[in-house]
Amino acid sequence: MSLFAPIPSAVEQYSGEALEWPRLLDLVAGYAQSGAARDWLRQLRPSCDLAWLQEEHDLTGEMRGLLAAGPLPGLENVFDPEGPLQEARIEGAALTEQQIFALVRLAEGIDAWRLLLQHPPPGAAGGIAGLYELIRLPEGCDLAALARSLRSRFEPGFDPGHGAAPSSDAQFPPGHSLLDTASPALKRIRGEIGRRRREIEVNLRATLRRLSQGGETQEDLITIRGDRFVIPVRAEHKRRIPGVVHGASSSGQTVFLEPLETIEQNNELRRVQEEEAAEIWRIFQDMTREIARQREALSLGASALARIDTVAARARFASARDCVRPAFSGPEAPVLDLTRARHPLLEQRLRGVSAIVPLSFALRGEQRQMIISGPNTGGKTVALKTAGLLAMMAQSGIPVPAAAATFPVFRAILADIGDAQSIERNLSSFSAHIVNVQNILDALKAKPEELAGRAPSLVLLDELGSATEPEEGAALAVSIAGYLLERPAWSVITTHYTQLKAYAARRSGVVNAAVGFEESTLTPTYDLRVGLPGSSAGVNIAQRLGLEDAVIAVARAELGGGN
């Protein structure tokens, strides 16, 4: 059994690497407390299932309210208990101390969260009905009683392997930390063990005193070798003293001898110790049977806490990054609307250095394509990545860094961003981009009857048609953009091509946008301005950077300017 149910209707095609999705998931996973939740978050995929998305965002919203109300029980002890629980079902099995205590900590965590969600703090705004439903346990289960019962048999404070995964490596429960009161039989047996040890020590002390008078021993010391009480004797005298040698010192000058008169006493002690071991095993079997009786509650509770940890991680991330719950538009009135959206990874990199410039834009109804133009380093690619990454976050139950955000539910999120040159495949940048674009177009293909009712795709293309002869690149860019517009897809495309800007101006359903540029200082402002195309300002930037005036003059003449 896995702690987590599969993500329903997971998006099968998305450009995770291009959009830095693994880095974003690492950032979110850092807010989880358990290894199980961190692993799940690092493998998180967006979903097309609107009901699942709404539920995940509902839970995250409830958790944000709980976090704001005060401290919460820890989740660091959550793990998948299936292995130990399956062992516990075997007749006569005995779990190890480490396994038992891992389950004790898990049971205590489940009960703490159950109590919290039954009686939430007054400051938990918005209610916690969804979270409460997660941790419903079978009737009659009492994990608090189970944890108390198990802990009560061990020394106070004993807790082996805290923070470690439970292990079944030990072949026999050691049980040295069991209290004498763990069972009446154990109390009786340990009393007898103590009495027999004292009798052996009395006899050995008498032997030591006798031997020391003859110089056969130097130390008034009783020790244990191989579970037998022994005394140190000079090696040259070992044959003069009846008994059994159980080893020697590192120097070889001393041997450890069990005198003949205590051999039977040691045998009796060993017999009682074997009784102790058998009773310890029986006690561990009893505890294992107790665990087996609560295995359903432990299994369900572990799954609930693991999911709660993933929700808590997303909630902590959202609160730390000033994120909002996204809305999802239906097919009857589709909307892609971002208000003051921020790229979370760029914001992370710039934290403490400078503030990120948020972007806002909207595509509604028939508007399904945006062409973004403007100078290099002006923020075109950041705008593209922000739209794609936030769409993936929204469809993964992660709040998005924005003042407000609305998305269609996308069935695919596809991007061609950055330098796509492939040395391994012997492809130039242009060829590699075209291969990527063709893969994206292939992903959009479907038979007409298959398109009915299907969710649209989101396509993000950076510098479409670049890295080749400009006229041919521009022609390809216009053709590809038009092709996308005729498919069930929303697309955002960055460009320097005038032809693509003109296409956006004349084509219905396409919006021009420009990244901001301050002409007086020739520096980008990084804001996005919707409605008009931008200028690359390459000649102005070159002049500002000190390129020869004669070169600048010829360039302006080529452009048809004169100033």
Coordinates of C-alpha atoms in Angstrom, one line a residue, residues 80-427:
D80 CA 4.5 4.2 5.6
P81 CA 3.7 1.6 8.3
E82 CA 2.7 -1.1 5.8
G83 CA 5.8 -3.3 6.4
P84 CA 5.5 -3.5 10.2
L85 CA 1.7 -3.8 10.0
Q86 CA 2.0 -6.8 7.6
E87 CA 4.6 -8.4 9.9
A88 CA 2.2 -7.8 12.9
R89 CA -0.5 -9.9 11.2
I90 CA 1.7 -13.0 11.2
E91 CA 0.8 -15.4 14.0
G92 CA 3.5 -15.4 16.7
A93 CA 5.4 -12.5 15.2
A94 CA 7.2 -10.0 17.4
L95 CA 8.2 -6.5 16.1
T96 CA 11.4 -4.9 17.2
E97 CA 11.7 -2.1 19.7
Q98 CA 12.4 0.4 16.9
Q99 CA 9.4 -0.7 14.9
I100 CA 7.1 -0.6 17.9
F101 CA 8.3 2.9 18.9
A102 CA 7.9 4.2 15.3
L103 CA 4.3 3.0 15.5
V104 CA 3.9 4.5 18.9
R105 CA 5.0 7.9 17.6
L106 CA 2.8 7.6 14.6
A107 CA -0.2 6.7 16.8
E108 CA 0.4 9.6 19.0
G109 CA 0.7 11.9 16.0
I110 CA -2.6 10.6 14.5
D111 CA -4.4 11.1 17.8
A112 CA -3.0 14.6 18.3
W113 CA -4.2 15.7 14.8
R114 CA -7.6 14.0 15.4
L115 CA -8.1 15.9 18.6
L116 CA -7.0 19.2 17.0
L117 CA -9.4 18.8 14.1
Q118 CA -12.2 17.7 16.4
H119 CA -11.6 20.8 18.5
P120 CA -9.9 23.4 16.3
P121 CA -8.5 26.6 17.9
P122 CA -10.9 29.6 17.9
G123 CA -8.7 31.5 15.5
A124 CA -8.8 29.0 12.7
A125 CA -10.6 31.1 10.1
G126 CA -12.8 29.6 7.5
G127 CA -13.3 26.2 9.1
I128 CA -11.5 22.9 8.7
A129 CA -14.3 20.5 7.5
G130 CA -12.1 19.1 4.7
L131 CA -9.1 18.4 6.9
Y132 CA -11.4 16.8 9.5
E133 CA -12.8 14.4 6.9
L134 CA -9.2 13.3 6.1
I135 CA -8.6 11.8 9.5
R136 CA -11.8 9.9 10.1
L137 CA -10.9 6.6 11.7
P138 CA -12.8 3.3 12.1
E139 CA -15.3 3.1 15.0
G140 CA -13.9 1.8 18.2
C141 CA -10.2 2.4 17.5
D142 CA -8.2 4.1 20.3
L143 CA -4.7 4.9 19.2
A144 CA -4.1 7.0 22.3
A145 CA -4.7 4.0 24.5
L146 CA -2.5 1.8 22.3
A147 CA 0.4 4.3 22.5
R148 CA 0.0 4.5 26.3
S149 CA -0.2 0.7 26.7
L150 CA 3.0 0.2 24.7
R151 CA 5.0 3.1 26.3
S152 CA 4.0 2.0 29.8
R153 CA 6.1 -1.2 29.5
F154 CA 9.3 0.6 28.8
E155 CA 11.6 2.7 31.0
P156 CA 10.5 6.4 31.0
G157 CA 12.2 8.4 28.2
F158 CA 13.2 5.3 26.3
D159 CA 12.7 5.8 22.6
P160 CA 15.0 4.0 20.2
G161 CA 15.7 5.2 16.7
H162 CA 13.8 8.5 17.1
G163 CA 13.7 10.3 13.7
A164 CA 14.9 7.2 11.9
A165 CA 12.9 4.8 9.7
P166 CA 11.7 1.7 11.6
S167 CA 13.9 -1.3 11.1
S168 CA 13.3 -5.0 11.3
D169 CA 17.0 -5.9 11.1
A170 CA 17.1 -7.1 14.8
Q171 CA 16.4 -10.8 14.9
F172 CA 15.3 -10.7 18.5
P173 CA 13.8 -7.9 20.6
P174 CA 16.5 -7.0 23.2
G175 CA 14.0 -5.8 25.8
H176 CA 16.6 -4.5 28.2
S177 CA 14.6 -1.3 28.5
L178 CA 11.4 -3.1 29.5
L179 CA 10.2 -2.3 33.0
D180 CA 10.1 -5.2 35.5
T181 CA 6.3 -4.4 35.6
A182 CA 5.9 -5.2 31.9
S183 CA 4.4 -8.5 33.1
P184 CA 4.1 -10.4 36.4
A185 CA 6.2 -13.2 35.1
L186 CA 9.0 -10.8 34.1
K187 CA 9.0 -9.2 37.5
R188 CA 9.3 -12.6 39.2
I189 CA 12.1 -13.8 36.8
R190 CA 14.1 -10.6 37.2
G191 CA 13.8 -10.9 41.0
E192 CA 15.2 -14.5 40.8
I193 CA 18.0 -13.3 38.4
G194 CA 19.0 -10.6 41.0
R195 CA 19.0 -13.2 43.8
R196 CA 21.2 -15.7 41.9
R197 CA 23.6 -13.0 40.9
R198 CA 24.1 -11.9 44.5
E199 CA 24.7 -15.5 45.5
I200 CA 27.4 -15.9 42.8
E201 CA 29.0 -12.6 43.8
V202 CA 29.2 -13.7 47.4
N203 CA 30.9 -17.0 46.5
L204 CA 33.3 -15.3 44.1
R205 CA 34.3 -12.6 46.7
A206 CA 35.2 -15.4 49.1
T207 CA 37.3 -17.1 46.4
L208 CA 39.0 -13.8 45.6
R209 CA 40.0 -13.2 49.2
R210 CA 41.4 -16.8 49.4
L211 CA 43.4 -16.5 46.2
S212 CA 44.7 -13.0 47.0
Q213 CA 46.4 -14.4 50.1
G214 CA 48.4 -16.8 47.9
G215 CA 49.2 -14.2 45.3
E216 CA 47.3 -16.0 42.6
T217 CA 45.2 -12.9 41.8
Q218 CA 46.0 -9.2 41.8
E219 CA 42.6 -7.6 41.6
D220 CA 39.5 -7.8 43.8
L221 CA 37.4 -7.8 40.6
I222 CA 34.4 -9.8 39.4
T223 CA 33.6 -9.5 35.7
I224 CA 31.5 -11.2 33.0
R225 CA 32.8 -13.2 30.0
G226 CA 30.3 -14.9 27.7
D227 CA 27.4 -14.4 30.2
R228 CA 29.4 -16.1 32.9
F229 CA 30.7 -14.5 36.1
V230 CA 34.5 -14.9 36.3
I231 CA 37.5 -13.6 38.3
P232 CA 41.0 -12.5 37.1
V233 CA 43.8 -15.0 37.8
R234 CA 47.5 -14.8 37.1
A235 CA 48.1 -16.9 34.0
E236 CA 50.9 -18.9 35.6
H237 CA 48.5 -20.1 38.4
K238 CA 45.5 -21.0 36.2
R239 CA 46.2 -24.8 36.5
R240 CA 46.3 -24.7 40.3
I241 CA 42.7 -23.5 40.6
P242 CA 39.8 -25.8 39.6
G243 CA 37.5 -24.1 37.1
V244 CA 36.9 -23.1 33.5
V245 CA 39.0 -20.4 31.7
H246 CA 36.8 -17.9 29.6
G247 CA 39.5 -15.9 27.9
A248 CA 42.6 -13.8 28.7
S249 CA 43.7 -10.2 28.9
S250 CA 45.3 -8.5 25.9
S251 CA 48.7 -8.9 27.5
G252 CA 48.1 -12.6 28.2
Q253 CA 49.3 -12.2 31.8
T254 CA 45.8 -12.6 33.2
V255 CA 43.1 -15.2 32.5
F256 CA 39.4 -15.0 33.4
L257 CA 38.4 -18.1 35.3
E258 CA 35.1 -19.4 36.5
P259 CA 35.8 -21.4 39.7
L260 CA 34.4 -24.9 39.9
E261 CA 32.1 -24.0 42.9
T262 CA 30.2 -21.4 40.9
I263 CA 29.7 -23.3 37.7
E264 CA 26.4 -24.8 38.7
Q265 CA 25.3 -21.4 40.0
N266 CA 26.2 -19.8 36.7
N267 CA 24.3 -22.6 34.9
E268 CA 21.2 -21.8 37.0
L269 CA 21.6 -18.1 36.3
R270 CA 21.8 -18.8 32.6
R271 CA 18.7 -20.9 32.8
V272 CA 16.7 -18.1 34.4
Q273 CA 18.1 -15.6 31.9
E274 CA 16.8 -17.8 29.2
E275 CA 13.4 -17.7 30.9
E276 CA 13.7 -13.9 30.9
A277 CA 14.4 -13.9 27.2
A278 CA 11.4 -16.1 26.5
E279 CA 9.2 -13.8 28.6
I280 CA 10.5 -10.7 26.8
W281 CA 9.7 -12.4 23.5
R282 CA 6.2 -13.2 24.7
I283 CA 5.7 -9.5 25.8
F284 CA 6.8 -8.3 22.4
Q285 CA 4.4 -10.7 20.8
D286 CA 1.6 -9.3 23.0
M287 CA 2.5 -5.8 22.0
T288 CA 2.6 -6.8 18.4
R289 CA -0.9 -8.4 18.7
E290 CA -2.1 -5.1 20.2
I291 CA -0.7 -3.3 17.2
A292 CA -2.2 -5.7 14.8
R293 CA -5.7 -5.1 16.2
Q294 CA -5.3 -1.4 15.4
R295 CA -3.6 -1.9 12.0
E296 CA -6.5 -0.4 10.0
A297 CA -6.6 2.8 12.1
L298 CA -2.8 3.1 11.9
S299 CA -2.8 2.6 8.1
L300 CA -5.6 5.1 7.5
G301 CA -4.2 7.5 10.0
A302 CA -0.7 7.4 8.4
S303 CA -2.2 8.1 5.0
A304 CA -4.1 11.0 6.4
L305 CA -1.1 12.5 8.2
A306 CA 1.1 12.1 5.1
R307 CA -1.5 14.0 3.0
I308 CA -1.9 16.6 5.7
D309 CA 1.9 17.1 5.6
T310 CA 1.8 17.8 1.9
V311 CA -1.1 20.3 2.5
A312 CA 0.8 21.9 5.3
A313 CA 3.9 22.3 3.2
R314 CA 1.9 24.0 0.4
A315 CA 0.2 26.2 3.0
R316 CA 3.5 27.3 4.6
F317 CA 4.9 28.0 1.2
A318 CA 1.9 30.0 0.3
S319 CA 1.9 32.1 3.5
A320 CA 5.7 32.7 3.2
R321 CA 5.4 33.8 -0.5
D322 CA 2.2 35.8 -0.2
C323 CA 0.3 33.5 -2.6
V324 CA -3.4 33.3 -3.4
R325 CA -5.7 30.6 -4.3
P326 CA -6.2 30.4 -8.1
A327 CA -9.6 30.3 -9.8
F328 CA -10.4 28.0 -12.7
S329 CA -12.6 29.2 -15.6
G330 CA -15.0 26.8 -17.3
P331 CA -15.1 26.0 -21.0
E332 CA -18.1 28.2 -21.5
A333 CA -16.2 31.3 -20.5
P334 CA -12.5 30.6 -20.5
V335 CA -10.1 33.1 -18.9
L336 CA -6.4 33.3 -18.4
D337 CA -6.0 36.3 -16.1
L338 CA -2.9 37.1 -14.0
T339 CA -2.9 40.2 -11.7
R340 CA 0.5 41.2 -10.2
A341 CA 1.9 37.8 -10.7
R342 CA 5.5 37.0 -9.7
H343 CA 7.9 34.2 -10.7
P344 CA 8.6 32.4 -7.4
L345 CA 12.1 31.2 -8.3
L346 CA 13.2 34.6 -9.5
E347 CA 11.7 36.1 -6.4
Q348 CA 13.7 33.6 -4.3
R349 CA 16.9 34.5 -6.1
L350 CA 16.3 38.3 -5.7
R351 CA 15.2 38.1 -2.1
G352 CA 17.1 40.6 0.0
V353 CA 18.6 42.1 -3.2
S354 CA 15.8 43.8 -5.1
A355 CA 12.1 43.6 -5.5
I356 CA 10.6 41.6 -8.4
V357 CA 8.4 43.5 -10.8
P358 CA 5.0 41.8 -11.0
L359 CA 3.2 41.3 -14.3
S360 CA -0.5 41.5 -15.2
F361 CA -2.3 40.4 -18.3
A362 CA -5.6 38.7 -19.4
L363 CA -6.8 36.6 -22.3
R364 CA -10.6 36.2 -22.4
G365 CA -13.1 34.5 -24.7
E366 CA -11.8 34.5 -28.2
Q367 CA -8.4 35.9 -27.2
R368 CA -6.2 32.9 -26.8
Q369 CA -2.8 34.1 -28.0
M370 CA -0.4 36.8 -26.8
I371 CA 2.7 38.1 -28.7
I372 CA 5.2 39.7 -26.4
S373 CA 7.9 41.9 -27.9
G374 CA 10.5 44.3 -26.6
P375 CA 14.2 44.5 -25.9
N376 CA 16.5 41.8 -24.7
T377 CA 16.8 41.5 -20.9
G378 CA 13.5 43.2 -20.7
G379 CA 11.6 40.3 -19.1
K380 CA 9.9 38.6 -22.1
T381 CA 11.1 35.2 -21.1
V382 CA 10.3 35.8 -17.4
A383 CA 6.7 36.6 -18.4
L384 CA 6.5 33.5 -20.4
K385 CA 7.9 31.3 -17.6
T386 CA 5.7 33.0 -15.0
A387 CA 2.6 32.2 -17.0
G388 CA 3.6 28.5 -17.5
L389 CA 4.9 27.9 -14.0
L390 CA 1.9 29.4 -12.2
A391 CA -0.4 27.4 -14.4
M392 CA 1.4 24.2 -13.3
M393 CA 1.3 25.3 -9.7
A394 CA -2.5 26.0 -9.9
Q395 CA -3.1 22.6 -11.4
S396 CA -1.1 20.9 -8.6
G397 CA -2.9 22.4 -5.7
I398 CA -0.2 25.0 -5.0
P399 CA -1.3 28.6 -4.4
V400 CA 0.3 31.0 -6.8
P401 CA 2.3 34.2 -6.1
A402 CA -0.1 36.9 -7.4
A403 CA -2.7 39.3 -6.3
A404 CA -5.3 37.2 -8.2
A405 CA -5.1 34.5 -10.9
T406 CA -7.6 32.6 -13.1
F407 CA -6.7 29.8 -15.4
P408 CA -8.4 27.4 -17.8
V409 CA -7.7 23.8 -16.8
F410 CA -5.0 22.8 -19.3
R411 CA -4.5 19.2 -20.5
A412 CA -0.9 19.9 -21.5
I413 CA 1.6 22.7 -20.7
L414 CA 4.2 22.8 -23.4
A415 CA 7.2 25.1 -23.8
D416 CA 10.2 25.8 -26.0
I417 CA 12.4 28.2 -24.0
G418 CA 16.1 29.1 -24.1
D419 CA 19.0 27.9 -26.2
A420 CA 17.9 24.5 -27.5
Q421 CA 21.2 23.7 -29.3
S422 CA 21.9 19.9 -29.1
I423 CA 25.5 18.8 -29.4
E424 CA 24.5 15.2 -28.8
R425 CA 22.0 15.2 -31.7
N426 CA 24.2 17.4 -33.9
L427 CA 21.5 20.0 -34.1

